[in-house]
XYZ file of C-alpha atoms in Angstrom:
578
model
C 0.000 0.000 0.000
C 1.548 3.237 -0.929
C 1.738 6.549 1.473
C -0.878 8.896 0.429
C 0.656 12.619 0.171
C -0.211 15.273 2.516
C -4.027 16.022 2.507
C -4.603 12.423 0.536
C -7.557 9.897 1.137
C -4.886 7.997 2.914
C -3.637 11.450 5.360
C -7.805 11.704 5.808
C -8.371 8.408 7.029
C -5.165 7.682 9.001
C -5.438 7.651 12.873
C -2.924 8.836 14.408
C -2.118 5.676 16.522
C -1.364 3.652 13.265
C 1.028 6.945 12.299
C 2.555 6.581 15.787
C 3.176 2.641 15.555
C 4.861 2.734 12.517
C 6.977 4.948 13.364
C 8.045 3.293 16.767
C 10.158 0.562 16.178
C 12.506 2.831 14.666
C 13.322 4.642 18.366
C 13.957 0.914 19.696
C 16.967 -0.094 17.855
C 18.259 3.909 17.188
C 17.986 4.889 20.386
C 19.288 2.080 22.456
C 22.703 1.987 24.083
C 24.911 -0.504 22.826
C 26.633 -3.654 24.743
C 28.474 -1.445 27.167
C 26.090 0.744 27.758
C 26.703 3.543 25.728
C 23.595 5.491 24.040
C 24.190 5.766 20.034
C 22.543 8.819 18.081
C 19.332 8.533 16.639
C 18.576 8.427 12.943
C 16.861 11.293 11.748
C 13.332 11.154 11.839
C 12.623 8.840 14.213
C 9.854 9.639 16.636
C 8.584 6.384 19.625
C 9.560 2.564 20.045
C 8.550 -1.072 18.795
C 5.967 -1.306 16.301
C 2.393 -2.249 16.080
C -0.310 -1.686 13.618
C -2.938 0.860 13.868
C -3.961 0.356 17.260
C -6.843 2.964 17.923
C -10.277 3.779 16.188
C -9.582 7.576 15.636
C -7.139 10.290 15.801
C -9.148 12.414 18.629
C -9.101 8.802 20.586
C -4.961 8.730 20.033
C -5.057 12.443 21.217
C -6.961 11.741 24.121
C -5.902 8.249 25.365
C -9.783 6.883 24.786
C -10.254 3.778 23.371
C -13.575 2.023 22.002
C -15.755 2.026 24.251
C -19.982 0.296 24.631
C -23.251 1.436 22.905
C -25.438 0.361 25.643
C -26.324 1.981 28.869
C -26.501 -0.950 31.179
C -23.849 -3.731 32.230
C -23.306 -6.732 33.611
C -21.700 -6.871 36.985
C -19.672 -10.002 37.813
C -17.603 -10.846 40.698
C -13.343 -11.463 40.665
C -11.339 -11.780 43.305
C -11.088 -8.364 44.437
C -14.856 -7.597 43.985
C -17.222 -6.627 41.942
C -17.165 -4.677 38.290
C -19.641 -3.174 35.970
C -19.037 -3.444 32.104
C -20.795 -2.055 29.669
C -22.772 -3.499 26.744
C -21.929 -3.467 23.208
C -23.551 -5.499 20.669
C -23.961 -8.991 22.177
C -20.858 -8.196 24.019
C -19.986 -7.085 27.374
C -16.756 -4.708 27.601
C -14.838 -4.631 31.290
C -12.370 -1.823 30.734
C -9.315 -0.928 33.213
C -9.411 -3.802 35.990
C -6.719 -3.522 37.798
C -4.550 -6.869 37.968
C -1.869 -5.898 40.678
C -1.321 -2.962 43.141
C 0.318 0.298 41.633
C 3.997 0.099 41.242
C 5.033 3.186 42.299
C 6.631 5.294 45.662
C 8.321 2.611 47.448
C 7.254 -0.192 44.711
C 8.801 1.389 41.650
C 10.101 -1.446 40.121
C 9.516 -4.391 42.392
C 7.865 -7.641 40.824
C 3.873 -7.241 40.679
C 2.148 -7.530 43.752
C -1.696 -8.509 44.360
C -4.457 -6.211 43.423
C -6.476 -4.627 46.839
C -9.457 -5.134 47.209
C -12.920 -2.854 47.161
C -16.001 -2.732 48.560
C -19.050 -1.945 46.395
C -19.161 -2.257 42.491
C -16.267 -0.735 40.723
C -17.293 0.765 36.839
C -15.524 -0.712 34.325
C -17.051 1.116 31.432
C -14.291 3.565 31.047
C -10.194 2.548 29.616
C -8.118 2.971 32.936
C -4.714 5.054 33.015
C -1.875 4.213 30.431
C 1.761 3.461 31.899
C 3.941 5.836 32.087
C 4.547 6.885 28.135
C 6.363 9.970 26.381
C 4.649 11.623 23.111
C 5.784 11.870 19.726
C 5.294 14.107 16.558
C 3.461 10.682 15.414
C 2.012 9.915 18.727
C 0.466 12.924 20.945
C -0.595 10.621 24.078
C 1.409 10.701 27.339
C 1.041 9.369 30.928
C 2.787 9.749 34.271
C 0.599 7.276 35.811
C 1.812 4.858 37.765
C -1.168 3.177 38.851
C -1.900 1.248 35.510
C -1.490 -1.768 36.046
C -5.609 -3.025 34.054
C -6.559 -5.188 32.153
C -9.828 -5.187 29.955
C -11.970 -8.332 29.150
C -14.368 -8.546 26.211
C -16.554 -11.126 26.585
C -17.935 -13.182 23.146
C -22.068 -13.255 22.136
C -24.542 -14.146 24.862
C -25.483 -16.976 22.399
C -21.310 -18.773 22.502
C -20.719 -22.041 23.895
C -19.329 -21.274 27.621
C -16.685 -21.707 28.993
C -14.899 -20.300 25.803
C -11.388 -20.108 25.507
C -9.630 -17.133 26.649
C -6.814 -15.319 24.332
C -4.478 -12.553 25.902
C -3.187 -10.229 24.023
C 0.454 -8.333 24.629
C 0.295 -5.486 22.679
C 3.712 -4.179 20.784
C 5.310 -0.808 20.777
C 7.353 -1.691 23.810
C 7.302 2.303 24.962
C 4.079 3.468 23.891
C 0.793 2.197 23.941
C -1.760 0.172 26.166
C -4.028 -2.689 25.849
C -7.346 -0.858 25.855
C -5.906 0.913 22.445
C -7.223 -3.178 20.672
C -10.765 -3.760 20.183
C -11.423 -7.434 20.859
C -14.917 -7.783 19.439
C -13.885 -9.262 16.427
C -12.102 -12.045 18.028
C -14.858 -12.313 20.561
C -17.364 -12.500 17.701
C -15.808 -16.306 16.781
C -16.592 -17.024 20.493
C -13.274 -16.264 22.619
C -13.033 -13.877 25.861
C -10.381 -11.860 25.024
C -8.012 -9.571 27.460
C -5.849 -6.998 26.646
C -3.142 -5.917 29.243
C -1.254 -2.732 30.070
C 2.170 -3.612 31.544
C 5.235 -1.288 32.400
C 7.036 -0.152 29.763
C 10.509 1.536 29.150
C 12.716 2.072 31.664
C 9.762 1.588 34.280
C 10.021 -2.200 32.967
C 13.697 -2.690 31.898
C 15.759 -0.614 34.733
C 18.524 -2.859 36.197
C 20.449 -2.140 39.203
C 22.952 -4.775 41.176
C 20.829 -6.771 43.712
C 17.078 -5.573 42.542
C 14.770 -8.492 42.660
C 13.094 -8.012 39.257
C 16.131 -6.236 37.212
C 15.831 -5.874 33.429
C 12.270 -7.570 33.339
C 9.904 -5.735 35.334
C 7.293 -5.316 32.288
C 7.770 -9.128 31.724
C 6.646 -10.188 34.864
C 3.941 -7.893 34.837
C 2.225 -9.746 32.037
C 2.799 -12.890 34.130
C 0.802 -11.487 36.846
C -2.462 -11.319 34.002
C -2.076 -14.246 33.157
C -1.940 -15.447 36.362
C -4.874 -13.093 36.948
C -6.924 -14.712 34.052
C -6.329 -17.985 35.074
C -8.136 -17.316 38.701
C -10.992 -14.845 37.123
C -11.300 -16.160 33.831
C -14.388 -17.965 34.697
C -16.294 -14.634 35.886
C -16.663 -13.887 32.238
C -17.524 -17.202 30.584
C -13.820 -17.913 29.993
C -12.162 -21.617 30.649
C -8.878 -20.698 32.524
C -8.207 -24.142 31.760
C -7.251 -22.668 27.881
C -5.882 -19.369 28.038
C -3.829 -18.469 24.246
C -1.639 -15.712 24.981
C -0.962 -13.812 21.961
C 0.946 -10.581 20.958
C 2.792 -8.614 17.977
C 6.140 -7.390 17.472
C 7.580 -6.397 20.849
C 5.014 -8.004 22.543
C 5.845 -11.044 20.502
C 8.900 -11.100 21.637
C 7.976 -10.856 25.354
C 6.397 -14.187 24.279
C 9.217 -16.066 23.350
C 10.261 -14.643 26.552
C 7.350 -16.698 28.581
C 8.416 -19.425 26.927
C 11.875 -19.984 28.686
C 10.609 -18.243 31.779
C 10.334 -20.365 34.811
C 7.835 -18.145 36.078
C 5.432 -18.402 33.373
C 4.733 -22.267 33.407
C 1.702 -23.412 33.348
C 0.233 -19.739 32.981
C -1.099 -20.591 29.011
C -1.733 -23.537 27.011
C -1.023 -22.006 23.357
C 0.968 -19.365 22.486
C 0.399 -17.054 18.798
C 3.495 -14.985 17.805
C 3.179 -11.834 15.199
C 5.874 -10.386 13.701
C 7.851 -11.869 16.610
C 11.655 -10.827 17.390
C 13.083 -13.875 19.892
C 15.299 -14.898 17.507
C 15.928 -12.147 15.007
C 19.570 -10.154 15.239
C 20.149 -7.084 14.205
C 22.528 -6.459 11.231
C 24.869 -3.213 11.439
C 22.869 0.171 9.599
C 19.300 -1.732 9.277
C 17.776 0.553 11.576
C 19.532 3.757 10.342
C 22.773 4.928 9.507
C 24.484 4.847 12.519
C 22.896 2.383 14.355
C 25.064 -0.821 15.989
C 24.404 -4.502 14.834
C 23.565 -6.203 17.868
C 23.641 -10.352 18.056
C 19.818 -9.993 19.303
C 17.393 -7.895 18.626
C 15.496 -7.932 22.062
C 17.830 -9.747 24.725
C 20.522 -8.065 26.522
C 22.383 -9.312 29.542
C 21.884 -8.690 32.725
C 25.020 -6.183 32.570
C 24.481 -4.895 29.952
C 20.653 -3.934 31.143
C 22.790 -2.598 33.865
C 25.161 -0.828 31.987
C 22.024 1.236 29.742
C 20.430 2.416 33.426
C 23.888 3.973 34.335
C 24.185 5.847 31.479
C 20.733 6.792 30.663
C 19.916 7.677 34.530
C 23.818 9.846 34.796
C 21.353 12.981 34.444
C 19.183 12.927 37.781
C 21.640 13.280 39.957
C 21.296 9.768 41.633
C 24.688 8.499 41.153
C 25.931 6.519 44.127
C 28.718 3.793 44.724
C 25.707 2.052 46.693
C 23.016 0.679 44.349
C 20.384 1.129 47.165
C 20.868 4.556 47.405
C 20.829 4.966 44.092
C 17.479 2.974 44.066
C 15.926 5.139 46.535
C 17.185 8.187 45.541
C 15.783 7.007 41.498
C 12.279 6.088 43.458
C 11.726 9.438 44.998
C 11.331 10.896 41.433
C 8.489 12.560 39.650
C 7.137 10.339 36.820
C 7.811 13.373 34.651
C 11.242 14.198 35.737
C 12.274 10.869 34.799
C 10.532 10.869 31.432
C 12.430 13.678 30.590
C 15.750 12.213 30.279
C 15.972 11.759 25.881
C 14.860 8.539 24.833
C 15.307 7.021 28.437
C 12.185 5.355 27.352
C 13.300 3.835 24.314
C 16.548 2.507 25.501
C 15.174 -0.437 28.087
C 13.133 -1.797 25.402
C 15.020 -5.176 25.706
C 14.936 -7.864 28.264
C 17.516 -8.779 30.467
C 18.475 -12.379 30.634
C 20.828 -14.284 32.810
C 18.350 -13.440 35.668
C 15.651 -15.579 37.318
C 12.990 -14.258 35.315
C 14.993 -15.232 32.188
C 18.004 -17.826 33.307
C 19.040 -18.525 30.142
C 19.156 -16.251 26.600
C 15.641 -17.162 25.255
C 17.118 -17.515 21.668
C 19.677 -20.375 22.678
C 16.556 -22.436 24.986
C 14.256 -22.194 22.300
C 17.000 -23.778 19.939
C 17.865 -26.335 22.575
C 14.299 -26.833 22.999
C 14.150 -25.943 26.571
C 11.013 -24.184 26.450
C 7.768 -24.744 27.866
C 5.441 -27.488 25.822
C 2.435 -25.687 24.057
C 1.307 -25.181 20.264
C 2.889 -22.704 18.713
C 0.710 -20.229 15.579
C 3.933 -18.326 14.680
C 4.558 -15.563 11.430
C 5.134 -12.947 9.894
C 4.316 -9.897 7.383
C 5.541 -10.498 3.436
C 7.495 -7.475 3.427
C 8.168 -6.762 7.574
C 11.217 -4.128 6.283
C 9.737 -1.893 4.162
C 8.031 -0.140 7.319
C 11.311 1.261 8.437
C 13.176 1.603 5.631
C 9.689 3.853 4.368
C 9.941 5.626 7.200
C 13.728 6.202 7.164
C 13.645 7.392 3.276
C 11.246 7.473 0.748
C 7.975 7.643 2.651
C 9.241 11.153 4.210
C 10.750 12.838 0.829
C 14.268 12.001 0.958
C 14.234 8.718 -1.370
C 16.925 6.433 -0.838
C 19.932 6.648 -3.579
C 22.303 4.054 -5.573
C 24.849 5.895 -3.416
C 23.126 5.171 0.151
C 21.845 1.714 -0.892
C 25.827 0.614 -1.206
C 26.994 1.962 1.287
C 24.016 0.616 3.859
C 25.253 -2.938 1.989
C 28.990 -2.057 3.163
C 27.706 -1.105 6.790
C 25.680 -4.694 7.051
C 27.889 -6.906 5.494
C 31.052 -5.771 5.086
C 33.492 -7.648 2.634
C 29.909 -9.605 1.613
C 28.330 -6.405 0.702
C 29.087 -6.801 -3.235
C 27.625 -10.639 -3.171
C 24.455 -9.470 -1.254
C 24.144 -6.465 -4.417
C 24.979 -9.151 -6.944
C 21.999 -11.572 -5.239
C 19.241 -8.008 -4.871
C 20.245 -5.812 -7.692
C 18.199 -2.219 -7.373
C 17.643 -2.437 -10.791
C 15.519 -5.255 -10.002
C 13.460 -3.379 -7.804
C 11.258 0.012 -8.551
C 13.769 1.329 -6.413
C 17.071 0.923 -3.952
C 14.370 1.708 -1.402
C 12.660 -1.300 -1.953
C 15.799 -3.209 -2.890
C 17.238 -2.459 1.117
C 14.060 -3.186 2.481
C 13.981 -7.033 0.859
C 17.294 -7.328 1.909
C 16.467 -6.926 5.224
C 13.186 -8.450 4.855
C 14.933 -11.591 3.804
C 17.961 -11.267 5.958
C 16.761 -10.186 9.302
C 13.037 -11.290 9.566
C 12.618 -14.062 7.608
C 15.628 -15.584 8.712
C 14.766 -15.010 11.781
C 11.331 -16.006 11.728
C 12.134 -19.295 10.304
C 15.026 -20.135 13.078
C 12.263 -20.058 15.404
C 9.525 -21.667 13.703
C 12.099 -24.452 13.297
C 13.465 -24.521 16.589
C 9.562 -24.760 17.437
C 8.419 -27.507 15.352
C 10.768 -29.796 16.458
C 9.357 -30.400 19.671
C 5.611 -28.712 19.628
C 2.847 -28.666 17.154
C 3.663 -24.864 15.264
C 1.667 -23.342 12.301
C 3.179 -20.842 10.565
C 2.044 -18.159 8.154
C 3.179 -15.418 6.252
C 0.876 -12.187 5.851
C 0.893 -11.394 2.246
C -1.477 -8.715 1.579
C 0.197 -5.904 -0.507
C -2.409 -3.881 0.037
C -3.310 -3.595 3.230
C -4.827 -0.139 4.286
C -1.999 1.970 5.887
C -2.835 5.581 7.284
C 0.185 7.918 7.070
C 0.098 11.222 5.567
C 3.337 10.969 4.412
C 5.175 13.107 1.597
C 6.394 10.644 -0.116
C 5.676 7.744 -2.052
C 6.612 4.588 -1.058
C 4.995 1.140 -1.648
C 4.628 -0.051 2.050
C 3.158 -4.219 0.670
C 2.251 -6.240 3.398
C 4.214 -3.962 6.416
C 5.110 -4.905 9.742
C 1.874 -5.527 12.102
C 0.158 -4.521 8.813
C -2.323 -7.703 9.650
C -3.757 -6.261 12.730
C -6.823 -4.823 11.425
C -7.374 -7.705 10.417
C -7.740 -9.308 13.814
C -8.577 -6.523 15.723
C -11.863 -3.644 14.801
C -10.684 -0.349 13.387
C -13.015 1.906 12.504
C -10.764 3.720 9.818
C -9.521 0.876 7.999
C -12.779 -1.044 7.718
C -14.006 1.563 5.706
C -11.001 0.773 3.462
C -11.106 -3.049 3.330
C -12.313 -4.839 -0.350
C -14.933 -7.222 -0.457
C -11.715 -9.853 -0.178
C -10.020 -7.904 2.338
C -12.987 -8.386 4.787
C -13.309 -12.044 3.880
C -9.560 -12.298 4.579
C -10.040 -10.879 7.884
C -13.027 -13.331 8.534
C -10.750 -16.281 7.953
C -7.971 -15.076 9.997
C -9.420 -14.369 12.768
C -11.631 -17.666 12.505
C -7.964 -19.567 12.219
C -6.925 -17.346 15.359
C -10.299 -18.648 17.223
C -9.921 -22.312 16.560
C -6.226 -22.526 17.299
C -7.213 -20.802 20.860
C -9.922 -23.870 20.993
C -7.423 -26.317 20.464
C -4.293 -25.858 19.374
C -4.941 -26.010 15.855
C -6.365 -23.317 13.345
C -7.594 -26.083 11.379
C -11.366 -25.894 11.202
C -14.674 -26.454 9.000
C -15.360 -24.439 6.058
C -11.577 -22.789 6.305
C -8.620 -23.668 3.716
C -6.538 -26.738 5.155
C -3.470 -25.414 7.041
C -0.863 -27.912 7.023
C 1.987 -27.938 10.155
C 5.187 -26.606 9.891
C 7.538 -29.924 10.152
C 11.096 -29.085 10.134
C 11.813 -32.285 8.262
C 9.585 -31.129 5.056
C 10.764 -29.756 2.335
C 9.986 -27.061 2.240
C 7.904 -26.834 5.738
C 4.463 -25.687 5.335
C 4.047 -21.696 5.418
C 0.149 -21.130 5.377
C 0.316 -17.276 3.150
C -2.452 -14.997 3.770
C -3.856 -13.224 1.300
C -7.057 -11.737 -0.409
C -6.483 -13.710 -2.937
C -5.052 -16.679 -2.152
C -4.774 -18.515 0.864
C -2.344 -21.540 0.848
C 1.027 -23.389 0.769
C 3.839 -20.739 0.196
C 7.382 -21.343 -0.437
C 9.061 -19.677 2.615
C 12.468 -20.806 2.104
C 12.579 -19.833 -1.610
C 10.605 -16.360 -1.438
C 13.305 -14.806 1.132
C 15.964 -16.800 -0.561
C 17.024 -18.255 2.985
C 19.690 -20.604 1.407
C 21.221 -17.763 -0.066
C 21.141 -16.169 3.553
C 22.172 -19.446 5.197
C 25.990 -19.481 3.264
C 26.606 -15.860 5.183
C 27.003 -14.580 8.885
């Protein structure tokens, strides 16, 4: 899908949210320090964090934090653990909006592991999004927070008329800095009969700081989406769900926090399936692919423990909390505004990683998943046709300053050094519309697909795994950008697919909306059981290792079957370089 000019259909109809998740994964790379620690300078242009797809129903919702909301007047009240809460109606459905999950992190909790939710007395409204986590704006992105106490959750519960219990699928939204779970409107999912839950959790350095002897270090956000699922599997049954199959399910960053789960000790037995968008567990990062400028890392997401360490020292040097004894610098870090904190540049952006070599995450996720030490649950694991082209848009063409001959070498030279003239030979630009889109396959092919594959492999050889690749070219994107640039099937572009948008329904084809109905009907009954399989849908083979070529289920509006993963991002050709 190309970028509309300024003042286009395309600028009309965009929310801002979708402008605002485009844009974010470009912060999380750019903005990061490297392995010791040491912040690298952002690429021009670059505005919040991780990516998802557009996330919100309008741009005076993005603006104002609100998210969809009910039709109805009335509500059904159920009881949880901590009492009792008032939804609102919409449709068939019932929406419970900002239930809090665990106690406010903040004062003398700031970054501590979750702790249990109070409880109240009387019935507490849920018909209104609770706060967002502490979050910084963006040109692309005008929403902020300095709330600490946001710790929700929000449950939308399928028709009256679905079988009960239904199956339960959590969803970890992306973005990694920005964004919340009330921003994903689950009545789409919950139309094929599944309660679905979206969670906020802590994000930047509120999730990722890491000081010597702090319980929690470098995975405070992580554990925070253990304690909802560990939440849903108590309360699930309030709502008609079967906390005996929760699906957790999330995009991009929140993908990766998945993988995470996975290897994570403290995540067993929290879910029995497990669907991965877009995910990053075991994607590096090649030298330049985020920007000029930016470091090659050997992982996109995972950092060491010291090395999580080694980003809080340098990014928290400015507020004057220094001290040879990390409890005083703890305390003194604690005793902080929100907003004083948030003002340190790109503080947020920096922590979006995960610390391993800690108990949350003993081992690098990337290396158990490959050694199959992971936890046992079916795996629905892709990615988008053309995952690059987002950034590369973003970074170039899509904002007037089209990429060259001249830069398209020399990115080549920065990735791949002496292999930089067999990696031109393999994607000449003259075989693309432009060197643009020539960078963006390369990394397309190089990074994510690669990547994606690795862990669909490492997957399928010890748990049932489906994997798919989102192929729709022309899925509706929303920024009102200045320049043209064919965006294809972009990162997260398959999330209005799965979730309601009120701005890109109005844009979907006949086939577009029937591609939507099958996804998110393949989403339904692999939360059921395990497998997307299911009457009346195309047959979607597993992915076995041992096949050649494993079975990639593409997604299209046109077609929906077998694709040739392997040979589409020319992985052997990858395969014979570092």
């Amino acid at each position: 899908m190309r970028a509309g000019r300024e003042g286009g259909s395309a600028g009309r109809l965009r929310t801002v949210a979708a402008a605002a998740t485009l844009a974010a994964a470009l912060m999380a790379a750019s903005a990061a320090p490297g392995p010791a620690g040491a912040p690298e300078r952002t690429a021009p242009g670059r505005t919040a964090s991780d990516r998802t797809a557009p996330d919100r129903t309008a741009s005076d919702r993005a603006v104002t934090g609100a998210p969809y909301g009910g039709t109805g007047s009335g509500g059904e009240v159920v009881r949880i653990e901590t009492g009792l809460v008032r939804g609102v109606r919409s449709g068939g459905h019932t929406l419970f909006h900002g239930i809090p999950y665990a106690a406010p992190p903040e004062g003398a909790y700031r970054w501590t592991p979750p702790r249990p939710a109070a409880r109240w007395s009387g019935v507490r409204d849920a018909t209104k999004p609770g706060p967002l986590c502490p979050q910084v704006p963006s040109s692309y992105a005008p929403i902020a927070s300095e709330e600490e106490d946001c710790l929700v959750l929000n449950v939308t519960t399928p028709p009256g008329s679905a079988r009960r219990p239904a199956p339960v699928l959590v969803w970890i939204h992306g973005d990694g800095a920005v964004g919340g779970g009330a921003f994903f409107d689950g009545r789409r999912l919950a139309a094929q009969g599944l309660v679905v839950v979206t969670v906020n959790y802590r994000m930047g350095v509120f999730g990722g700081l890491a000081l010597p002897g702090l319980e929690g270090s470098g995975t405070f956000g992580l554990q925070d989406q253990q304690a909802a699922l560990a939440w849903v599997r108590r309360n699930a049954a309030a709502f008609g769900g079967d906390p005996g199959n929760v699906t957790v399910a999330g995009v991009s960053f929140g993908a990766a926090a998945i993988a995470g789960h996975l290897t994570s000790p403290g995540a067993r037995n929290l879910f029995d399936r497990a669907v991965m968008a877009s995910g990053e567990g075991m994607l590096d990062m090649p030298a330049g692919a985020m920007g000029p400028g930016v470091p090659g890392y050997p992982w996109y997401v995972w950092r060491t423990d010291r090395e999580m360490r080694g980003i809080t020292t340098e990014m928290t040097a400015s507020l004057g909390c220094a001290h040879r004894d990390p409890a005083r610098t703890l305390s003194c870090l604690r005793a902080l505004p929100v907003k004083r904190i948030l003002q340190v540049p790109h503080i947020m952006n920096a922590f979006q990683a995960f610390g391993y070599g800690t108990p949350a995450l003993p081992q690098l996720p990337a290396d158990a998943l490959r050694e199959g030490r992971f936890h046992r649950v079916p795996v629905l694991s892709g990615a988008t046709r053309d995952e690059h082209r987002t950034f590369v848009g973003m970074l170039y063409d899509a904002v007037g300053r089209p990429m060259t001959e001249a830069d398209y070498r020399e990115a080549l030279r920065t990735a791949f050094g002496r292999d930089a003239e067999r990696v031109r030979a393999a994607y000449p630009s003259d075989a693309f519309p432009s060197p643009g889109l020539a960078w963006a396959t390369v990394v397309t092919d190089r990074m994510w697909a690669r990547g994606t594959e690795a862990q669909n492999r490492a997957l399928g050889r010890h748990v049932p795994t489906y994997a798919y690749e989102f192929a729709d070219r022309d899925a509706p994107m929303f920024l009102p950008l200045p320049g043209e640039f064919d965006f294809g099937a972009y990162h997260s572009g398959d999330l209005p697919y799965l979730f309601e948008d009120e701005k890109a329904e109005p844009l979907f084809t006949p086939a577009q909306r029937e591609l939507a109905a099958t996804m998110t009907a393949y989403w339904a009954a692999f939360a059921r059981s395990g497998d997307p399989n299911a009457p009346g849908l195309p047959r979607w083979a597993p992915y076995r290792p041992g096949d050649r070529p494993p079975h990639t289920q593409s997604l299209a509006p046109d077609r929906i079957g077998p694709v040739d993963y392997h040979r589409e991002h020319r992985l052997d050709f990858w395969s014979r370089l570092p």
